Coordinates of C-alpha atoms in Angstrom, one line a residue:
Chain V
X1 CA 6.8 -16.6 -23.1
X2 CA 8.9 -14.4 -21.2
X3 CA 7.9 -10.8 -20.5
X4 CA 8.2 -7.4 -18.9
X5 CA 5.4 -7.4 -15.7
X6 CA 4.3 -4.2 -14.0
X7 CA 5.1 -5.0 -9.9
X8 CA 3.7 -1.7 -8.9
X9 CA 5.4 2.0 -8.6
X10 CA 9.0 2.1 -9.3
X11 CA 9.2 -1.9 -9.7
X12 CA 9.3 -3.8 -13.1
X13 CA 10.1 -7.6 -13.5
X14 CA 10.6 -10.5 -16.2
X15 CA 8.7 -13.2 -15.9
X16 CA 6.6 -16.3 -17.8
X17 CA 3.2 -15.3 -19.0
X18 CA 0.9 -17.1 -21.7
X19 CA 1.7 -16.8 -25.1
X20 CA -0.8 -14.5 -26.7
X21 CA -3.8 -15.5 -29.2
X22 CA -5.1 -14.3 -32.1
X23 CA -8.6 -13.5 -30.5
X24 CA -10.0 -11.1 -33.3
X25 CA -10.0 -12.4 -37.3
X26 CA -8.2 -9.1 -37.7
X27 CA -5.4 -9.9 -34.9
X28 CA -1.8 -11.1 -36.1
X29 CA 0.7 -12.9 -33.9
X30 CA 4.8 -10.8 -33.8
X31 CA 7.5 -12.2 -32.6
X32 CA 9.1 -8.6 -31.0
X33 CA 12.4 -8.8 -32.9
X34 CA 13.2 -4.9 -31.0
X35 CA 11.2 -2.8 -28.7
X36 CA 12.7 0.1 -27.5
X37 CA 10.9 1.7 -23.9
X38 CA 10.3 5.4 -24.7
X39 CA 9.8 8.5 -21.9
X40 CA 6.0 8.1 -21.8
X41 CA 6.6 4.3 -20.4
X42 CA 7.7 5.8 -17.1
X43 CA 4.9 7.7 -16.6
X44 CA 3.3 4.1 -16.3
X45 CA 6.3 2.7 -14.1
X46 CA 5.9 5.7 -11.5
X47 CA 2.2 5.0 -11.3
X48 CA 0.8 8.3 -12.9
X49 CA -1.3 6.5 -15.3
X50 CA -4.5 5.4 -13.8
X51 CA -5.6 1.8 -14.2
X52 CA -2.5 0.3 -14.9
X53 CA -3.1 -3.4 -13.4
X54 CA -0.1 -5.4 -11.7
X55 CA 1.6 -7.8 -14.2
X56 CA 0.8 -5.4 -17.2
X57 CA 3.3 -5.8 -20.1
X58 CA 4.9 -2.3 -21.1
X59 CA 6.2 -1.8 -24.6
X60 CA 4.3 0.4 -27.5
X61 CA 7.4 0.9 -29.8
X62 CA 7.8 -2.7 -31.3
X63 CA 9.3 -4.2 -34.5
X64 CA 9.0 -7.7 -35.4
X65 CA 8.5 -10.4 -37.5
X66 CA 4.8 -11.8 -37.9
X67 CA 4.3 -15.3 -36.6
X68 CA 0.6 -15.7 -37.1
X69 CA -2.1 -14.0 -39.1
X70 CA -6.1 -14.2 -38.2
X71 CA -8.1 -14.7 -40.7
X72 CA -9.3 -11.5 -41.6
X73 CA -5.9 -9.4 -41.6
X74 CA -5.6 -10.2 -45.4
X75 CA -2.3 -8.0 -46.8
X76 CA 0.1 -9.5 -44.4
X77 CA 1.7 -12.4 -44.6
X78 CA 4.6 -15.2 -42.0
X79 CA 7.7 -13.6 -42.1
X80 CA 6.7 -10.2 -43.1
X81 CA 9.0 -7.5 -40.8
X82 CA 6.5 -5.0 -39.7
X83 CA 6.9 -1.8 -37.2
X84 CA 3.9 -1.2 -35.3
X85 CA 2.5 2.0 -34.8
X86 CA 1.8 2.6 -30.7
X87 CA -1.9 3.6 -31.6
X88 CA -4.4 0.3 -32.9
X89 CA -6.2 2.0 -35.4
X90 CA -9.6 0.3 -37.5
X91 CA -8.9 2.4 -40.4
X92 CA -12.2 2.7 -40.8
X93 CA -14.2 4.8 -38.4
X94 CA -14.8 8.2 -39.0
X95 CA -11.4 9.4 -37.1
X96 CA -9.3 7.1 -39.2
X97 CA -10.9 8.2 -42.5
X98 CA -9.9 11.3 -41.9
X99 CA -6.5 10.6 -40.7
X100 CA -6.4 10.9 -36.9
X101 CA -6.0 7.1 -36.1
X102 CA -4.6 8.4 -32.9
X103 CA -8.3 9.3 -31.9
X104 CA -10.2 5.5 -33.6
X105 CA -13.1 5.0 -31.4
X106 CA -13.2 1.2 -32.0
X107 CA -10.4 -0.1 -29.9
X108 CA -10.6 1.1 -26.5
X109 CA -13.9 0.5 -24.8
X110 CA -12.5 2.1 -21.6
X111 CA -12.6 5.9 -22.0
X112 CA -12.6 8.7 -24.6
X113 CA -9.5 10.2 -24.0
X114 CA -7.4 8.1 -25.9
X115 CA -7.6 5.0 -28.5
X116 CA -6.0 1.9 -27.9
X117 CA -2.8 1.9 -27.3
X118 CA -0.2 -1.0 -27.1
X119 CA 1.3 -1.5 -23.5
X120 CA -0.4 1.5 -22.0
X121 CA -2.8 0.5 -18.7
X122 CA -6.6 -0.3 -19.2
X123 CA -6.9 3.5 -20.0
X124 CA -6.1 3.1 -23.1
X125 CA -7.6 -0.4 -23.9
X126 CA -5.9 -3.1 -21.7
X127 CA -3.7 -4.6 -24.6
X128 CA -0.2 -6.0 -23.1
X129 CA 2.8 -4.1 -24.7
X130 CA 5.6 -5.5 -26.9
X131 CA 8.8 -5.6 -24.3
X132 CA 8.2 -9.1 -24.8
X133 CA 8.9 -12.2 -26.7
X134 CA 5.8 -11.9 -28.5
X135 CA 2.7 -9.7 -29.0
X136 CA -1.2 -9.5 -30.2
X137 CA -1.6 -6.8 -32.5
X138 CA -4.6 -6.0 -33.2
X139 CA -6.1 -4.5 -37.0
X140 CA -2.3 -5.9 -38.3
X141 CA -3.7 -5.3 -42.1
X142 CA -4.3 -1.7 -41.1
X143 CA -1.8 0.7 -39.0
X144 CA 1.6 -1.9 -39.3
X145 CA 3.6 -1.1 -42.0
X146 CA 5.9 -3.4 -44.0
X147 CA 10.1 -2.5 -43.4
X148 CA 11.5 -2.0 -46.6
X149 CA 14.8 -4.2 -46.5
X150 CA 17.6 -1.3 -46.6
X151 CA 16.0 0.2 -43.2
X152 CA 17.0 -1.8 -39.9
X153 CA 15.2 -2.6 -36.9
X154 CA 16.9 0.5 -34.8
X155 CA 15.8 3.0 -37.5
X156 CA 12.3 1.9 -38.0
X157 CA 12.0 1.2 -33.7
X158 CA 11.7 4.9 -33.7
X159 CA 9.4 5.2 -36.5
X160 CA 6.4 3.4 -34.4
X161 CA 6.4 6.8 -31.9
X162 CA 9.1 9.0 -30.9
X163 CA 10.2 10.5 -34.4
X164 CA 6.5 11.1 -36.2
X165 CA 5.5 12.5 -32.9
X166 CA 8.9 14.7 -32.7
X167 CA 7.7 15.6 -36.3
X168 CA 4.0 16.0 -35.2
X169 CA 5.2 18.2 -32.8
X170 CA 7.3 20.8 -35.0
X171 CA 4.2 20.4 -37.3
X172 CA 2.0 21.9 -34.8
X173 CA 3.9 25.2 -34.9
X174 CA 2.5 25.9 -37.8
X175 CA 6.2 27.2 -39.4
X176 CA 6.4 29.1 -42.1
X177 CA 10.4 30.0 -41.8
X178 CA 12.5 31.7 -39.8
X179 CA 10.8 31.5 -36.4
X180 CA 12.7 31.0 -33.2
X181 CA 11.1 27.6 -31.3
X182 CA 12.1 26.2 -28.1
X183 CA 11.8 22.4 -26.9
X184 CA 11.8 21.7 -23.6
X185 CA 13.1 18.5 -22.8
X186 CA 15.7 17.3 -24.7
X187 CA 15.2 13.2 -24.8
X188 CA 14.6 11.3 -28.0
X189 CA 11.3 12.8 -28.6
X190 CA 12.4 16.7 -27.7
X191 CA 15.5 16.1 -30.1
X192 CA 13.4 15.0 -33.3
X193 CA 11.5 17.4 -32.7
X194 CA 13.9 19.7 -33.0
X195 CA 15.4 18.3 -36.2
X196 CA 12.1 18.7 -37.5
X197 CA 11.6 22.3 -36.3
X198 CA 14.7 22.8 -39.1
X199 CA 12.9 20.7 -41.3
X200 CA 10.2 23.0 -41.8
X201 CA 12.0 26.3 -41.9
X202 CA 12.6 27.2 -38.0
X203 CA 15.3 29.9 -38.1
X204 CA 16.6 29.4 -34.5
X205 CA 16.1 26.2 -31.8
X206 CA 16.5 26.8 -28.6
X207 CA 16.4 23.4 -26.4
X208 CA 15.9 23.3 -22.5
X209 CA 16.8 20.4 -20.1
X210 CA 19.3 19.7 -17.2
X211 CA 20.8 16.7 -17.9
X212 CA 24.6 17.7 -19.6
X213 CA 25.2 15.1 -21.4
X214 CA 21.2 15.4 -23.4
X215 CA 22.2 19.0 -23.7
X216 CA 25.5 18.4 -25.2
X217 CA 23.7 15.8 -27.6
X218 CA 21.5 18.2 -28.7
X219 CA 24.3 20.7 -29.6
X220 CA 26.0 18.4 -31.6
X221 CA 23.0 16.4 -33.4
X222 CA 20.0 18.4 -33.5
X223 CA 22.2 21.7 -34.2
X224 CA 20.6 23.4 -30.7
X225 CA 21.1 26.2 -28.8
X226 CA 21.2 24.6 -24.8
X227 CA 19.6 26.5 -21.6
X228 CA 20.1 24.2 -18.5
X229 CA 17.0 25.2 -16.3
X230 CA 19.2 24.3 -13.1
X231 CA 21.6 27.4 -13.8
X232 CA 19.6 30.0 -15.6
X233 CA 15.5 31.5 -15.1
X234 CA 14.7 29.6 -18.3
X235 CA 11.9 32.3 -19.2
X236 CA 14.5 35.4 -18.5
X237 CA 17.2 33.5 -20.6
X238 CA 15.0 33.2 -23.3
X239 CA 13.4 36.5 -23.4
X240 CA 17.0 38.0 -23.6
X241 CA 17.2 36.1 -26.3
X242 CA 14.9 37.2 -28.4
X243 CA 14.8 40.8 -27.6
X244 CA 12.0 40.5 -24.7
X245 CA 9.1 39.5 -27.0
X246 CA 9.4 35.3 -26.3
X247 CA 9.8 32.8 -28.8
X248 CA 7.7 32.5 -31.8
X249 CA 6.6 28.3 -30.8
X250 CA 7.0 25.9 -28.1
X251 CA 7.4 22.7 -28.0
X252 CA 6.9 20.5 -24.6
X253 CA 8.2 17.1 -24.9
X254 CA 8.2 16.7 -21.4
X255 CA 5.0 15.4 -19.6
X256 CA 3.8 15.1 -16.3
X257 CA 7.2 14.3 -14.8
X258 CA 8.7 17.3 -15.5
X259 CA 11.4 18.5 -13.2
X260 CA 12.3 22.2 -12.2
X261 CA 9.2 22.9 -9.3
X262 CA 9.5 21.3 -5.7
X263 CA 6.0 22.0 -5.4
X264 CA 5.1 20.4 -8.2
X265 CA 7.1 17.6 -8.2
X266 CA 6.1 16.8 -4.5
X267 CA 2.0 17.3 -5.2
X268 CA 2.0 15.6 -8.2
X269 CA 4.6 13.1 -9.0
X270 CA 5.8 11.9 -5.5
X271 CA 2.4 12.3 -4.0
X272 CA 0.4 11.9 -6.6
X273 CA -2.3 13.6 -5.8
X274 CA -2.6 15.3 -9.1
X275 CA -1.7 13.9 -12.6
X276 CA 1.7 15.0 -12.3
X277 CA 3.9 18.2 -12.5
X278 CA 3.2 20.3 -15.1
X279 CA 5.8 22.6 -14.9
X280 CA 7.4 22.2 -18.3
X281 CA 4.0 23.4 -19.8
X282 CA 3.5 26.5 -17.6
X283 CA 7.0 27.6 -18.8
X284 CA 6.1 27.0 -22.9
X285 CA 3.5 29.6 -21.8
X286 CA 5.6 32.0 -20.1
X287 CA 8.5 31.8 -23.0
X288 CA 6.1 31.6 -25.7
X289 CA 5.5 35.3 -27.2
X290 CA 1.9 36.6 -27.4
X291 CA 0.1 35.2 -29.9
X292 CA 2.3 32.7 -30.1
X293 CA 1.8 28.6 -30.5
X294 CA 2.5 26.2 -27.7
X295 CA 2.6 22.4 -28.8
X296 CA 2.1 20.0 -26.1
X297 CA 3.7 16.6 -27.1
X298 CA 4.3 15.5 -23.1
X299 CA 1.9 13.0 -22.2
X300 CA -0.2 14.3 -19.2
X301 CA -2.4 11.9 -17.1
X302 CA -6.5 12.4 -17.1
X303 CA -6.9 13.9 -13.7
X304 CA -6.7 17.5 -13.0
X305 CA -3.1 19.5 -13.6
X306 CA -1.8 22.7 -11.7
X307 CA -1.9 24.5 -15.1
X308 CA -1.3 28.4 -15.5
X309 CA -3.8 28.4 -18.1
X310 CA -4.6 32.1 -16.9
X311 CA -1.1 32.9 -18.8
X312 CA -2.0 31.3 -21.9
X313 CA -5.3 32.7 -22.4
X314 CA -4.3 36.2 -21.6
X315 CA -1.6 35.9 -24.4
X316 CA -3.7 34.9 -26.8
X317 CA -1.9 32.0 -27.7
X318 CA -2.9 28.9 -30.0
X319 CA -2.6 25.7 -27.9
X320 CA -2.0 22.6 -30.4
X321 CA -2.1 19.1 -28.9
X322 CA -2.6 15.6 -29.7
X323 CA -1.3 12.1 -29.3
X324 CA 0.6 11.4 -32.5
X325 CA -1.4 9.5 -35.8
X326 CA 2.0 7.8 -36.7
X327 CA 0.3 5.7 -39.5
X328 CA 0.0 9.5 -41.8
X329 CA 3.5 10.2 -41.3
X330 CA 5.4 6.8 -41.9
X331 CA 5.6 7.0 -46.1
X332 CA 7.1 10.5 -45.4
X333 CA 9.2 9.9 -42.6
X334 CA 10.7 6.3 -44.5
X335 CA 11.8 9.1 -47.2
X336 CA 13.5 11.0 -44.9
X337 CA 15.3 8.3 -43.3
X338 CA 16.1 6.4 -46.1
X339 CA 17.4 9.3 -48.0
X340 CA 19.4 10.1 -45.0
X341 CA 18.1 13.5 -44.0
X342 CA 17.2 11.8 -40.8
X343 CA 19.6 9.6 -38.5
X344 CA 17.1 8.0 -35.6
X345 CA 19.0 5.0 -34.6
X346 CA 22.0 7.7 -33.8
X347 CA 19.8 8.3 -30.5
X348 CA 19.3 4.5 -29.8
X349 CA 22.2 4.0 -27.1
X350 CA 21.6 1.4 -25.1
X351 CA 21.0 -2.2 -26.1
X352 CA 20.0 -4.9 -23.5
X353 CA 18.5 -8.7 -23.8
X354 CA 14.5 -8.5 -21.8
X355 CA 15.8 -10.5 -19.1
X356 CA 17.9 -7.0 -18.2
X357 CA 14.6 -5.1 -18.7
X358 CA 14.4 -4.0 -15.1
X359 CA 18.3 -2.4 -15.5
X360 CA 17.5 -0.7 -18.9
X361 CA 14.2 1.1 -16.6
X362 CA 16.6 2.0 -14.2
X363 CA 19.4 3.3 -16.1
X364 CA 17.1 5.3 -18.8
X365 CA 14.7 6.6 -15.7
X366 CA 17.7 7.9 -13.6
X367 CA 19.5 9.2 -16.6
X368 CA 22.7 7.2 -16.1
X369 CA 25.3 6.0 -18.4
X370 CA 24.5 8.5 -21.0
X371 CA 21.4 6.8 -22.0
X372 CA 19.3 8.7 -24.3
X373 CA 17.5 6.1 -26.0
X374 CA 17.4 2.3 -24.8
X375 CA 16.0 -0.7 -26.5
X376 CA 15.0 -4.2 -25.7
X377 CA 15.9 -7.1 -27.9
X378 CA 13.3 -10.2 -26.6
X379 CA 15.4 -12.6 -29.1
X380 CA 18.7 -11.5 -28.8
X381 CA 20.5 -10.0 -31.8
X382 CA 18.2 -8.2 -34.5
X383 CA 17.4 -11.1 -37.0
X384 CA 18.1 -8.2 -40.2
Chain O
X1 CA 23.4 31.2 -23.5
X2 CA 25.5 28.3 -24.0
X3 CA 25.8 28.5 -27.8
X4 CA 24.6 29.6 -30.7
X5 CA 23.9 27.4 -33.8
X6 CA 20.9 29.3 -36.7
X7 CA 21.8 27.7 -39.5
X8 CA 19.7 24.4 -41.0
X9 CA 21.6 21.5 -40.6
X10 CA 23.2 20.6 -44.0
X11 CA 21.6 17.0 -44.2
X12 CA 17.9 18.4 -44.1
X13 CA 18.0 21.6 -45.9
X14 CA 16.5 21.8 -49.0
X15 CA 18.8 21.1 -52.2
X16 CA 19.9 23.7 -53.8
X17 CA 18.4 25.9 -51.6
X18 CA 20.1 29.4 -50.5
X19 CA 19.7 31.1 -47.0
X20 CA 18.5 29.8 -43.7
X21 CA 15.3 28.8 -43.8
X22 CA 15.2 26.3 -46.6
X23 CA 14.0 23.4 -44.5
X24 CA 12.9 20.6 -46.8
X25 CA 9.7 20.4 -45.0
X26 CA 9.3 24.2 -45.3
X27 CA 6.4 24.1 -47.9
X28 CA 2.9 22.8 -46.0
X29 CA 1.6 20.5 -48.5
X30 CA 4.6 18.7 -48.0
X31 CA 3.4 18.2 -44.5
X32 CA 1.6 15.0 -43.5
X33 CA -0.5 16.1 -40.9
X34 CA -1.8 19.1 -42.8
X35 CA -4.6 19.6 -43.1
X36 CA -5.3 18.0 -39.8
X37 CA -8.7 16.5 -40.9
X38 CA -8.4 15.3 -44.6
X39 CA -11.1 14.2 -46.8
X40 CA -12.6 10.7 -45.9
X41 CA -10.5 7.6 -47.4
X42 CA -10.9 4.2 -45.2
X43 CA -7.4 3.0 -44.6
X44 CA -5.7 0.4 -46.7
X45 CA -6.5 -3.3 -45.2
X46 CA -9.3 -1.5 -43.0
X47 CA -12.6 -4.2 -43.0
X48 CA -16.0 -2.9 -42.7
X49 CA -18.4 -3.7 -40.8
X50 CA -15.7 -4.8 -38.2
X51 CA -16.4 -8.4 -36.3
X52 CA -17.0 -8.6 -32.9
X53 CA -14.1 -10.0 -30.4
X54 CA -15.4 -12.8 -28.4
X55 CA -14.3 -12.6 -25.4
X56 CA -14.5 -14.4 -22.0
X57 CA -12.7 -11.9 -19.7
X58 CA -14.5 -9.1 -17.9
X59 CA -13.6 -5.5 -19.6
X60 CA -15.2 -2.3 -18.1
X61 CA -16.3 0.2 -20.2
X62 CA -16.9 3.8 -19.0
X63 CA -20.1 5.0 -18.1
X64 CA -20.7 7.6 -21.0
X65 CA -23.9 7.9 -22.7
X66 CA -24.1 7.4 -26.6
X67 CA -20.9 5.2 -26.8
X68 CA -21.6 1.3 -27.8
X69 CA -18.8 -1.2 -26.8
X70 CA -16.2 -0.9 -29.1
X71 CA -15.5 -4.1 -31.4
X72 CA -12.0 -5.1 -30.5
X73 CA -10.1 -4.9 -26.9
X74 CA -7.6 -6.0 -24.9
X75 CA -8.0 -8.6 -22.4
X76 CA -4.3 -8.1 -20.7
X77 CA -5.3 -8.6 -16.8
X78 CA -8.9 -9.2 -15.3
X79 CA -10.0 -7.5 -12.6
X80 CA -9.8 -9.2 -9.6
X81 CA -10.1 -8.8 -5.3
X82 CA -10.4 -5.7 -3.7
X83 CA -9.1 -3.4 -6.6
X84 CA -11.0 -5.1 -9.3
X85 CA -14.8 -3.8 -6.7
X86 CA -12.9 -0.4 -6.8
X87 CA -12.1 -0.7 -11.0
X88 CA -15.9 -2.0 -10.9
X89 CA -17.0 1.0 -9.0
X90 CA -15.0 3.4 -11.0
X91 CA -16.1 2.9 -14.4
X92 CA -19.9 3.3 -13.4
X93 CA -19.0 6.9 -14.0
X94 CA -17.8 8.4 -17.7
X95 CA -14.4 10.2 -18.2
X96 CA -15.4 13.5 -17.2
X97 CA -16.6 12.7 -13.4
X98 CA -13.5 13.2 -11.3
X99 CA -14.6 10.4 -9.4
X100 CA -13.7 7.8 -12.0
X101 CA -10.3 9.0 -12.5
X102 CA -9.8 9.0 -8.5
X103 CA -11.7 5.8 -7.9
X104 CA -9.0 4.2 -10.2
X105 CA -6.0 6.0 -9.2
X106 CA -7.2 4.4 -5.5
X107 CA -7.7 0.8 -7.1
X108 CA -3.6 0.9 -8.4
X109 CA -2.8 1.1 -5.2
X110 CA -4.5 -1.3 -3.5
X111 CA -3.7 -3.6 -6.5
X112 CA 0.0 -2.7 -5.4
X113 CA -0.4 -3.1 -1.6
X114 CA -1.9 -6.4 -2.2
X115 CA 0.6 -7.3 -4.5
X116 CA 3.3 -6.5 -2.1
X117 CA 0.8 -8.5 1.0
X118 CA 0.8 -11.7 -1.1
X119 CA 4.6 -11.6 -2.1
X120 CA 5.6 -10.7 1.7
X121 CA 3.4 -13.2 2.7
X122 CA 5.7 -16.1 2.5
X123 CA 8.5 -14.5 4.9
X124 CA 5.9 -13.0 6.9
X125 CA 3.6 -15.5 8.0
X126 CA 7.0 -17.4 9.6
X127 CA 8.2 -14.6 11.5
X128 CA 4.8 -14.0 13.3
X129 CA 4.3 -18.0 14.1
X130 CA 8.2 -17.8 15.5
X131 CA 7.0 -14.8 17.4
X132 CA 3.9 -16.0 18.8
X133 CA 5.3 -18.9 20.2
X134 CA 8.1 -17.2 21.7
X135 CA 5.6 -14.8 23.4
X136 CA 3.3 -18.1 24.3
X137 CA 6.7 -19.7 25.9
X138 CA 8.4 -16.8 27.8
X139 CA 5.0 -15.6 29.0
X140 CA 4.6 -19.2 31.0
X141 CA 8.8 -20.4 31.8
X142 CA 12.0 -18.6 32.6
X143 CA 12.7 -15.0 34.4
X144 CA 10.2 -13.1 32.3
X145 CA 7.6 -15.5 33.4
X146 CA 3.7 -13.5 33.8
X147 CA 5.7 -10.1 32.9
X148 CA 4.1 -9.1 29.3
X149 CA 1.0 -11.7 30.4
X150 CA 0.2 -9.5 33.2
X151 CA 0.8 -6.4 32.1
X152 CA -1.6 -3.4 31.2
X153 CA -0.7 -3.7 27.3
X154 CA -1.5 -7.5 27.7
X155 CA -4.8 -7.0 29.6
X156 CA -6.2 -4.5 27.3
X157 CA -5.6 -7.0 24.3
X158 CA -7.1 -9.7 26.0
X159 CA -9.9 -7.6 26.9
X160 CA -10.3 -6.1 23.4
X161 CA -10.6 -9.8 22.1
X162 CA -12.2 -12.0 24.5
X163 CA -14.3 -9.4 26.6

């Protein structure tokens, strides 16, 4: 089959690998009908991810159409259209029972920080991703969920990650209505998180990022007020805002790539000597009000962060984290989207074939062309 | 400020609702995640006890106490050369020893340099044969004849690898 490879930092290709195997009874066999490449993904293509092997397969936001079932994954049948959650969840362990599949602790034998994850280096398991023709996905009884036929492959593409852990995010803040919450980072996952921030009662949003055309886009869909970091003091803009005290919640959906330090961004993501720049969540501390609640959505390597965790723990703030346990929030988010109160696929805006897979990095890492959201489709037109 | 928009979008505030804050979400028991931890319920199409994945490829598992190798993993790319000693190394120590996170941080990029040796190699190896001979053949004929042969660069090298 043909797939995305991993040809070290800043270099992705396409190229012929072995189809994959059902190699557990619980495994099932997807022919990737859409996978889209989310924020996180070029965390892995800069090299800030440790153990992420040359000729690794990216791709942990996958829809498809199931090919081949093991014998064990009883439920799910040929043909069935299934999105896949990013995180490969038993559904039985004592983290899944109680709903935080994003912390199962039978699928990845290679640390504790993180489950299994789908595309995501040996950190997090070793599985190969879904920016391919076809994927192994492991427990496919368990965490996949069937696509109800009046949903298309664009919407439910962004319910395998970036909108339940947009909504995860606003969750965190704990909202009780009318608060004031600022998102920094205004990508696909920064701008559901915002929409969910009004969800849940926020009275103002205040969004942060440099890139115009995000900014405008969050203006127009997500019903934001915009601070460009380039041309304000983000913490001073905000404090004038809300009468010197800070904002009630933040929300960083940024990650160890954030822009907006030179020191930062030379230590950590150029030179990698530590995982990455953390700038974006020194600044949720310094905007966040006393007592205050900073929700940290950006993923952030294992190795040691230049964090101003001083700040934080003299405000007395409540720090909420967590990689998101998508399987929870799909029968509420389906609602939402099928009802309409949710648009995803308006932030899908790039569409390529896999063989352009190495153009669609480029053009969604650089920020070119408007991209906000960019998916890969292994077979060509979506089948539904 | 570049603009000012405090009221819920129309599409996700509440029906019927009056006033600002009238997300539809608004109410926490409407919330999925809350409360974080929920009572225990295995997961629908969950199997227990779970098989064990067969497996012929080498996986590394971290070096923390208490932790028995999970029953399914991936097996996307073995270990292998240089990098693969250095993943080996690595994962003799758990999550919280810097020196595992380090360790593997090194392996990527000697994984990468040898990546970027084996796919120069082709173009390389050529140039350096062309080169050597055209060292070996103006060192012996034509005006530059004994010049690089004989001179102190030339002697060290020689020395270096023959004395």
């Amino acid at each position: 089959m043909r797939a995305l490879t991993y040809e070290g930092p800043y270099r992705v290709g396409v190229k012929d690998k072995p189809d994959p195997r059902i190699e557990h009874p619980q495994d099932a066999i997807l022919r990737v009908t859409c996978a889209a490449i989310c924020g996180s993904d070029l965390h892995l293509l800069h090299g800030l991810v440790p153990d992420t092997r040359i000729g690794s397969t990216f791709g942990h936001e996958i829809v498809g159409v199931v090919e081949e079932v093991g014998p064990e994954a009883n439920g799910i049948r040929p043909g069935d259209r299934l999105l896949v959650p990013f995180n490969i969840a038993c559904g039985a362990c004592w983290f899944c029972e109680r709903g935080l599949t994003a912390c199962c602790e039978n699928s990845n034998p290679s640390s504790d920080v993180a489950c299994g994850v789908f595309g995501y280096s040996h950190t997090t398991g070793g599985y190969d991703g879904g920016q391919a023709e076809y994927v192994r996905v492991p427990f496919a009884a368990v965490g996949p969920e069937r696509i109800p036929d009046d949903v298309d492959d664009l919407d439910a593409v962004t319910l395998t990650d970036a909108l339940p852990t947009g909504y995860q995010g606003a969750e965190m803040c704990d909202l009780h209505g009318g608060e004031t919450v600022v998102v920094f980072g205004a990508g696909p996952v920064g701008l559901f998180a915002m929409k969910s921030a009004w969800l849940m009662g926020a009275g103002r949003v205040i969004a942060v990022d440099r890139v115009g055309y995000r900014l405008d886009f969050a203006r127009r869909w997500a019903g934001a007020e915009t601070l460009d970091f380039d041309t304000v003091d983000v913490v001073t803009a905000v404090k004038d805002a809300t009468g010197g005290r800070g904002a009630d919640a933040s929300i960083d959906a940024v990650g160890c790539e954030a822009a907006g330090s030179p020191m930062q961004r030379a230590v950590g993501v150029l030179g990698k000597a530590v995982a990455g720049s953390s700038v974006a969540l020194n600044w949720c501390f310094h905007v966040t009000r006393k007592g205050g609640t900073v929700s940290v959505l950006g993923v952030y390597g294992p190795p040691f962060n230049l964090v101003d965790f001083g700040t934080a723990m003299n405000k007395c703030q409540t720090i909420r984290t967590g990689q998101c346990s998508v399987k929870r929030y799909l029968p509420r988010l389906l609602e939402h989207v099928r009802e309409g109160r949710l648009d995803p696929k308006a932030l899908i805006t790039h569409r390529y074939p896999l063989e352009q897979a190495p153009h669609a990095y480029h053009q969604f890492a650089q920020k070119r062309d408007g991209c906000i959201k960019a998916v890969l489709l292994p077979h060509g037109a979506t089948l539904h | 400020m570049d603009e000012r928009t405090s009221a819920t979008p129309p599409a996700i505030a509440e029906q019927g609702g009056i006033g600002q804050y009238k997300g539809r979400d608004l109410d926490p028991a409407r919330r999925p995640g809350v409360p974080r931890l929920h009572a225990p319920e295995r997961l629908q199409g969950a199997r227990w006890p779970i098989e064990r994945q067969r497996s012929d490829v080498t996986v590394f598992m971290h070096g923390r106490p208490h932790k028995t190798f999970p029953p399914v993993f991936g097996t996307a790319e073995p270990p292998h050369g240089i990098s693969g000693l250095i993943r080996r190394a690595a994962y003799a120590y758990p999550d919280h020893a810097m020196r595992h996170w380090s360790l593997l941080l090194f392996a990527d990029r000697v994984d990468a340099w040898g990546y970027r040796a084996r796919r120069l190699l082709p173009w390389l190896a050529p140039v350096v044969a062309l080169g050597a001979l055209a060292y070996g053949a103006a060192s012996r004929v034509g005006p530059w004849r004994g010049r690089w042969t004989g001179s102190r660069a030339a002697r060290f090298a020689r020395r270096a690898a023959f004395d």
